[in-house]
mmCIF file of C-alpha atoms in Angstrom:
data_model
loop_
_atom_site.group_PDB
_atom_site.id
_atom_site.type_symbol
_atom_site.label_atom_id
_atom_site.label_comp_id
_atom_site.label_asym_id
_atom_site.label_seq_id
_atom_site.Cartn_x
_atom_site.Cartn_y
_atom_site.Cartn_z
ATOM 1 C CA MET Y 1 96.332 105.504 118.658
ATOM 2 C CA THR Y 2 99.567 107.350 118.819
ATOM 3 C CA TRP Y 3 102.897 107.202 117.028
ATOM 4 C CA GLU Y 4 103.927 104.492 119.485
ATOM 5 C CA TYR Y 5 100.929 102.357 118.555
ATOM 6 C CA PHE Y 6 101.819 102.523 114.869
ATOM 7 C CA ARG Y 7 105.471 101.693 115.548
ATOM 8 C CA LYS Y 8 104.694 98.838 117.936
ATOM 9 C CA ASN Y 9 102.218 97.162 115.608
ATOM 10 C CA GLY Y 10 104.178 97.724 112.415
ATOM 11 C CA ILE Y 11 101.388 99.731 110.825
ATOM 12 C CA SER Y 12 102.208 102.698 108.634
ATOM 13 C CA VAL Y 13 100.146 105.844 108.977
ATOM 14 C CA VAL Y 14 99.662 105.881 105.210
ATOM 15 C CA SER Y 15 98.258 102.345 105.130
ATOM 16 C CA TRP Y 16 95.919 103.085 108.065
ATOM 17 C CA ALA Y 17 94.710 106.268 106.383
ATOM 18 C CA LYS Y 18 94.071 104.559 103.047
ATOM 19 C CA GLU Y 19 92.355 101.611 104.730
ATOM 20 C CA HIS Y 20 89.936 104.003 106.443
ATOM 21 C CA GLY Y 21 89.475 106.233 103.382
ATOM 22 C CA TYR Y 22 91.331 109.289 104.694
ATOM 23 C CA SER Y 23 94.074 111.454 103.311
ATOM 24 C CA PRO Y 24 97.458 110.402 104.744
ATOM 25 C CA TRP Y 25 98.445 114.077 104.894
ATOM 26 C CA LEU Y 26 95.432 114.846 107.099
ATOM 27 C CA VAL Y 27 96.132 111.914 109.434
ATOM 28 C CA TYR Y 28 99.783 113.011 109.808
ATOM 29 C CA SER Y 29 98.636 116.569 110.592
ATOM 30 C CA ILE Y 30 96.336 115.300 113.319
ATOM 31 C CA LEU Y 31 98.968 113.042 114.865
ATOM 32 C CA LYS Y 32 101.474 115.911 114.909
ATOM 33 C CA GLY Y 33 98.931 118.169 116.592
ATOM 34 C CA ASP Y 34 98.780 120.680 113.737
ATOM 35 C CA ARG Y 35 94.978 120.536 113.525
ATOM 36 C CA LYS Y 36 92.383 121.292 116.203
ATOM 37 C CA CYS Y 37 89.996 118.483 115.163
ATOM 38 C CA VAL Y 38 86.887 120.381 116.181
ATOM 39 C CA ARG Y 39 84.597 119.261 113.359
ATOM 40 C CA GLY Y 40 84.470 117.570 109.985
ATOM 41 C CA LYS Y 41 86.927 114.940 108.771
ATOM 42 C CA SER Y 42 89.571 115.987 111.292
ATOM 43 C CA ALA Y 43 87.229 115.344 114.204
ATOM 44 C CA GLN Y 44 86.132 112.042 112.682
ATOM 45 C CA ILE Y 45 89.742 110.886 112.249
ATOM 46 C CA ALA Y 46 90.695 111.992 115.775
ATOM 47 C CA LYS Y 47 87.761 109.987 117.109
ATOM 48 C CA GLU Y 48 88.828 106.852 115.216
ATOM 49 C CA LEU Y 49 92.393 107.290 116.443
ATOM 50 C CA GLY Y 50 91.106 107.565 120.006
ATOM 51 C CA LEU Y 51 92.428 111.080 120.456
ATOM 52 C CA LYS Y 52 88.997 112.525 121.252
#
């Protein structure tokens, strides 16, 4: 999932994050490319977003 996916489907990043039990701040960081997503929650979120 990318920014375009969220926009197209009318889903907010915050609602997706809360629905999946993640911090919205962390999800935003991953989508912006600020985090490497090598391990831990970041890697798990990236996997669910289809970025890994």
